[in-house]
Amino acid sequence: MVSEGGPERPAAVTHPDLAALVSVQLRSGDGPIPAALERGEPVDSADLLREERWPAYRAMALDSGVRSSVTIPFRRSGLTVTLSLYSFRPGALEDAPHGPARALGDLAVTCLVRDRSYRAALTELDQLGAALRTRPVVDQACGIVMHVLGCYADAAFGVLRRVSQATQRKLSDVASAVVDKRGRGLERELVSLSN
């Protein structure tokens, strides 16, 4: 299960019965997954038949034939991944938090963090590209506003930004409109916005 602090917690399971075990824990807020998320360390039950914690989870697990479980949390860069393992035999998962399961969880959280960082970088790159493509039009509009108002570049940009915010239009769209009209007919509006 993956958690980024929000209400959405996507989970992947290897058997349909396991999906119900995850769901009952998330609905009730009680079970190995919520406990591992809260503590930040592995939570296990060596034998669910003798377990007294988590009644709803315990009942569903035993109905599914699960006798033992362990949930291992992995936290990195605001992302939490929990890996839950289940066994039909009691005591079968004692070493799971220290063996291949730990390596698998570390790999999963590392890949998810890298993917998230990569997607954020792509989004930023797209935004920078859009800004670079619109920059010449914004510069032209600033020049027109500077000429009409007799002001400096910072003040002209501030006027364009206020128009953008007041009309809830993109700055590049406002700049295009100013350039298309070459400032004609906008004198009064620009003067009122410069004050």
mmCIF file of C-alpha atoms in Angstrom:
data_model
loop_
_atom_site.group_PDB
_atom_site.id
_atom_site.type_symbol
_atom_site.label_atom_id
_atom_site.label_comp_id
_atom_site.label_asym_id
_atom_site.label_seq_id
_atom_site.Cartn_x
_atom_site.Cartn_y
_atom_site.Cartn_z
ATOM 1 C CA MET A 1 0.000 0.000 0.000
ATOM 2 C CA VAL A 2 1.227 3.497 -0.836
ATOM 3 C CA SER A 3 0.451 6.562 1.269
ATOM 4 C CA GLU A 4 1.423 10.174 0.619
ATOM 5 C CA GLY A 5 -0.418 11.706 3.537
ATOM 6 C CA GLY A 6 -3.716 12.130 1.689
ATOM 7 C CA PRO A 7 -6.931 10.126 1.909
ATOM 8 C CA GLU A 8 -6.104 8.040 -1.154
ATOM 9 C CA ARG A 9 -4.070 4.895 -0.450
ATOM 10 C CA PRO A 10 -3.624 2.690 -3.504
ATOM 11 C CA ALA A 11 -2.894 -0.937 -2.776
ATOM 12 C CA ALA A 12 -1.870 -3.915 -4.888
ATOM 13 C CA VAL A 13 -2.553 -7.469 -3.757
ATOM 14 C CA THR A 14 -1.637 -10.890 -5.090
ATOM 15 C CA HIS A 15 -4.934 -12.604 -4.182
ATOM 16 C CA PRO A 16 -8.567 -11.328 -4.021
ATOM 17 C CA ASP A 17 -8.960 -12.372 -0.366
ATOM 18 C CA LEU A 18 -6.025 -10.154 0.549
ATOM 19 C CA ALA A 19 -7.800 -7.095 -0.847
ATOM 20 C CA ALA A 20 -10.540 -7.588 1.739
ATOM 21 C CA LEU A 21 -7.917 -7.821 4.502
ATOM 22 C CA VAL A 22 -6.446 -4.476 3.439
ATOM 23 C CA SER A 23 -9.903 -2.878 3.103
ATOM 24 C CA VAL A 24 -11.086 -3.920 6.574
ATOM 25 C CA GLN A 25 -7.969 -2.373 8.112
ATOM 26 C CA LEU A 26 -8.319 0.903 6.244
ATOM 27 C CA ARG A 27 -12.055 1.162 7.005
ATOM 28 C CA SER A 28 -11.692 0.395 10.713
ATOM 29 C CA GLY A 29 -8.319 2.084 11.201
ATOM 30 C CA ASP A 30 -7.352 -1.014 13.162
ATOM 31 C CA GLY A 31 -4.915 -3.744 12.128
ATOM 32 C CA PRO A 32 -1.268 -4.324 11.270
ATOM 33 C CA ILE A 33 -1.199 -1.741 8.449
ATOM 34 C CA PRO A 34 -2.507 1.202 10.549
ATOM 35 C CA ALA A 35 -0.284 0.081 13.448
ATOM 36 C CA ALA A 36 2.819 -0.063 11.215
ATOM 37 C CA LEU A 37 1.996 3.346 9.742
ATOM 38 C CA GLU A 38 1.613 4.809 13.221
ATOM 39 C CA ARG A 39 4.729 3.227 14.734
ATOM 40 C CA GLY A 40 6.978 3.368 11.691
ATOM 41 C CA GLU A 41 8.272 -0.139 12.367
ATOM 42 C CA PRO A 42 7.257 -3.690 11.427
ATOM 43 C CA VAL A 43 4.114 -5.074 13.058
ATOM 44 C CA ASP A 44 3.536 -8.789 13.105
ATOM 45 C CA SER A 45 1.253 -11.444 14.461
ATOM 46 C CA ALA A 46 2.917 -14.828 14.782
ATOM 47 C CA ASP A 47 -0.422 -16.637 15.245
ATOM 48 C CA LEU A 48 -3.715 -14.908 14.525
ATOM 49 C CA LEU A 49 -5.580 -17.736 16.261
ATOM 50 C CA ARG A 50 -4.050 -16.568 19.556
ATOM 51 C CA GLU A 51 -4.073 -12.842 18.686
ATOM 52 C CA GLU A 52 -6.276 -10.495 20.757
ATOM 53 C CA ARG A 53 -5.626 -7.266 18.810
ATOM 54 C CA TRP A 54 -7.593 -6.125 15.765
ATOM 55 C CA PRO A 55 -10.837 -8.190 16.052
ATOM 56 C CA ALA A 56 -12.290 -7.326 12.612
ATOM 57 C CA TYR A 57 -9.011 -7.941 10.791
ATOM 58 C CA ARG A 58 -8.336 -11.100 12.812
ATOM 59 C CA ALA A 59 -11.766 -12.593 12.021
ATOM 60 C CA MET A 60 -11.459 -11.909 8.294
ATOM 61 C CA ALA A 61 -7.888 -13.215 8.167
ATOM 62 C CA LEU A 62 -8.827 -16.454 9.896
ATOM 63 C CA ASP A 63 -11.852 -16.846 7.579
ATOM 64 C CA SER A 64 -9.397 -16.588 4.671
ATOM 65 C CA GLY A 65 -7.093 -19.207 6.207
ATOM 66 C CA VAL A 66 -4.376 -16.695 7.157
ATOM 67 C CA ARG A 67 -2.631 -17.658 10.408
ATOM 68 C CA SER A 68 0.230 -15.148 10.554
ATOM 69 C CA SER A 69 1.108 -11.784 9.054
ATOM 70 C CA VAL A 70 3.717 -9.069 9.096
ATOM 71 C CA THR A 71 3.492 -5.501 7.797
ATOM 72 C CA ILE A 72 6.715 -3.597 7.127
ATOM 73 C CA PRO A 73 6.619 0.203 6.580
ATOM 74 C CA PHE A 74 9.122 2.035 4.377
ATOM 75 C CA ARG A 75 9.291 5.858 4.514
ATOM 76 C CA ARG A 76 11.162 8.173 2.155
ATOM 77 C CA SER A 77 10.636 11.723 0.934
ATOM 78 C CA GLY A 78 7.078 12.061 2.237
ATOM 79 C CA LEU A 79 6.067 8.700 0.797
ATOM 80 C CA THR A 80 5.156 5.655 2.884
ATOM 81 C CA VAL A 81 4.911 2.173 1.429
ATOM 82 C CA THR A 82 3.754 -0.766 3.493
ATOM 83 C CA LEU A 83 4.515 -4.325 2.486
ATOM 84 C CA SER A 84 2.274 -6.931 4.107
ATOM 85 C CA LEU A 85 3.028 -10.640 3.993
ATOM 86 C CA TYR A 86 0.578 -13.374 4.976
ATOM 87 C CA SER A 87 1.052 -17.058 5.724
ATOM 88 C CA PHE A 88 -1.245 -20.037 6.187
ATOM 89 C CA ARG A 89 1.106 -21.307 8.910
ATOM 90 C CA PRO A 90 1.709 -19.720 12.319
ATOM 91 C CA GLY A 91 5.195 -18.333 12.979
ATOM 92 C CA ALA A 92 6.248 -18.585 9.342
ATOM 93 C CA LEU A 93 7.115 -14.883 8.938
ATOM 94 C CA GLU A 94 9.437 -14.277 11.897
ATOM 95 C CA ASP A 95 12.460 -13.312 9.765
ATOM 96 C CA ALA A 96 10.527 -11.516 7.016
ATOM 97 C CA PRO A 97 11.299 -7.949 8.230
ATOM 98 C CA HIS A 98 15.037 -8.636 7.843
ATOM 99 C CA GLY A 99 15.269 -10.744 4.692
ATOM 100 C CA PRO A 100 14.279 -10.447 1.046
ATOM 101 C CA ALA A 101 11.006 -8.714 1.971
ATOM 102 C CA ARG A 102 12.981 -5.744 3.326
ATOM 103 C CA ALA A 103 15.021 -5.574 0.121
ATOM 104 C CA LEU A 104 11.840 -5.725 -1.965
ATOM 105 C CA GLY A 105 10.199 -2.957 0.059
ATOM 106 C CA ASP A 106 13.309 -0.764 -0.110
ATOM 107 C CA LEU A 107 13.411 -1.232 -3.875
ATOM 108 C CA ALA A 108 9.698 -0.443 -4.247
ATOM 109 C CA VAL A 109 9.811 2.778 -2.233
ATOM 110 C CA THR A 110 13.025 3.892 -3.974
ATOM 111 C CA CYS A 111 11.450 3.349 -7.401
ATOM 112 C CA LEU A 112 8.245 5.177 -6.415
ATOM 113 C CA VAL A 113 10.186 8.155 -5.046
ATOM 114 C CA ARG A 114 12.310 8.316 -8.205
ATOM 115 C CA ASP A 115 9.201 8.088 -10.385
ATOM 116 C CA ARG A 116 7.535 10.885 -8.420
ATOM 117 C CA SER A 117 10.672 13.056 -8.731
ATOM 118 C CA TYR A 118 10.918 12.320 -12.453
ATOM 119 C CA ARG A 119 7.268 13.277 -13.017
ATOM 120 C CA ALA A 120 7.733 16.493 -11.036
ATOM 121 C CA ALA A 121 10.794 17.350 -13.140
ATOM 122 C CA LEU A 122 8.837 16.736 -16.354
ATOM 123 C CA THR A 123 6.015 18.978 -15.148
ATOM 124 C CA GLU A 124 8.477 21.724 -14.258
ATOM 125 C CA LEU A 125 10.175 21.344 -17.634
ATOM 126 C CA ASP A 126 6.821 21.706 -19.418
ATOM 127 C CA GLN A 127 6.024 24.830 -17.381
ATOM 128 C CA LEU A 128 9.427 26.355 -18.115
ATOM 129 C CA GLY A 129 9.031 25.569 -21.815
ATOM 130 C CA ALA A 130 5.608 27.235 -21.868
ATOM 131 C CA ALA A 131 7.031 30.266 -20.059
ATOM 132 C CA LEU A 132 9.893 30.538 -22.553
ATOM 133 C CA ARG A 133 7.501 30.307 -25.510
ATOM 134 C CA THR A 134 5.271 33.078 -24.139
ATOM 135 C CA ARG A 135 8.068 35.313 -22.866
ATOM 136 C CA PRO A 136 8.521 37.337 -26.102
ATOM 137 C CA VAL A 137 4.808 38.264 -26.184
ATOM 138 C CA VAL A 138 4.869 39.262 -22.505
ATOM 139 C CA ASP A 139 7.979 41.381 -23.139
ATOM 140 C CA GLN A 140 6.294 43.100 -26.104
ATOM 141 C CA ALA A 141 3.178 43.789 -24.024
ATOM 142 C CA CYS A 142 5.326 45.206 -21.220
ATOM 143 C CA GLY A 143 6.981 47.519 -23.750
ATOM 144 C CA ILE A 144 3.596 48.729 -24.971
ATOM 145 C CA VAL A 145 2.350 49.307 -21.402
ATOM 146 C CA MET A 146 5.606 51.130 -20.575
ATOM 147 C CA HIS A 147 5.077 53.409 -23.578
ATOM 148 C CA VAL A 148 1.396 54.089 -22.822
ATOM 149 C CA LEU A 149 1.921 54.715 -19.093
ATOM 150 C CA GLY A 150 5.455 56.117 -19.194
ATOM 151 C CA CYS A 151 6.536 53.678 -16.497
ATOM 152 C CA TYR A 152 9.331 51.195 -15.877
ATOM 153 C CA ALA A 153 9.296 47.489 -16.779
ATOM 154 C CA ASP A 154 8.440 46.268 -13.244
ATOM 155 C CA ALA A 155 5.382 48.510 -13.069
ATOM 156 C CA ALA A 156 4.259 47.459 -16.552
ATOM 157 C CA PHE A 157 4.573 43.796 -15.650
ATOM 158 C CA GLY A 158 2.596 44.452 -12.445
ATOM 159 C CA VAL A 159 -0.224 46.002 -14.501
ATOM 160 C CA LEU A 160 -0.344 42.978 -16.811
ATOM 161 C CA ARG A 161 -0.355 40.630 -13.817
ATOM 162 C CA ARG A 162 -3.236 42.535 -12.157
ATOM 163 C CA VAL A 163 -5.258 42.369 -15.393
ATOM 164 C CA SER A 164 -4.560 38.640 -15.570
ATOM 165 C CA GLN A 165 -5.703 38.079 -11.985
ATOM 166 C CA ALA A 166 -8.744 40.356 -12.235
ATOM 167 C CA THR A 167 -9.989 38.699 -15.416
ATOM 168 C CA GLN A 168 -8.839 35.185 -14.437
ATOM 169 C CA ARG A 169 -6.976 34.821 -17.722
ATOM 170 C CA LYS A 170 -3.457 33.593 -18.284
ATOM 171 C CA LEU A 171 -0.808 36.302 -18.332
ATOM 172 C CA SER A 172 0.229 35.210 -21.831
ATOM 173 C CA ASP A 173 -3.372 35.649 -23.077
ATOM 174 C CA VAL A 174 -3.570 39.146 -21.599
ATOM 175 C CA ALA A 175 -0.199 40.006 -23.154
ATOM 176 C CA SER A 176 -1.340 38.695 -26.565
ATOM 177 C CA ALA A 177 -4.462 40.881 -26.396
ATOM 178 C CA VAL A 178 -2.365 43.972 -25.578
ATOM 179 C CA VAL A 179 0.065 43.210 -28.423
ATOM 180 C CA ASP A 180 -2.781 42.535 -30.899
ATOM 181 C CA LYS A 181 -4.332 45.926 -30.100
ATOM 182 C CA ARG A 182 -0.892 47.557 -29.857
ATOM 183 C CA GLY A 183 -2.161 49.316 -26.748
ATOM 184 C CA ARG A 184 -4.842 51.239 -28.697
ATOM 185 C CA GLY A 185 -8.056 51.724 -26.776
ATOM 186 C CA LEU A 186 -6.488 50.427 -23.583
ATOM 187 C CA GLU A 187 -5.068 53.687 -22.293
ATOM 188 C CA ARG A 188 -7.801 54.422 -19.709
ATOM 189 C CA GLU A 189 -7.908 50.851 -18.453
ATOM 190 C CA LEU A 190 -4.132 50.649 -18.158
ATOM 191 C CA VAL A 191 -3.945 54.006 -16.333
ATOM 192 C CA SER A 192 -6.634 52.905 -13.841
ATOM 193 C CA LEU A 193 -4.785 49.640 -13.183
ATOM 194 C CA SER A 194 -1.425 51.378 -12.711
ATOM 195 C CA ASN A 195 -2.657 53.260 -9.636
#
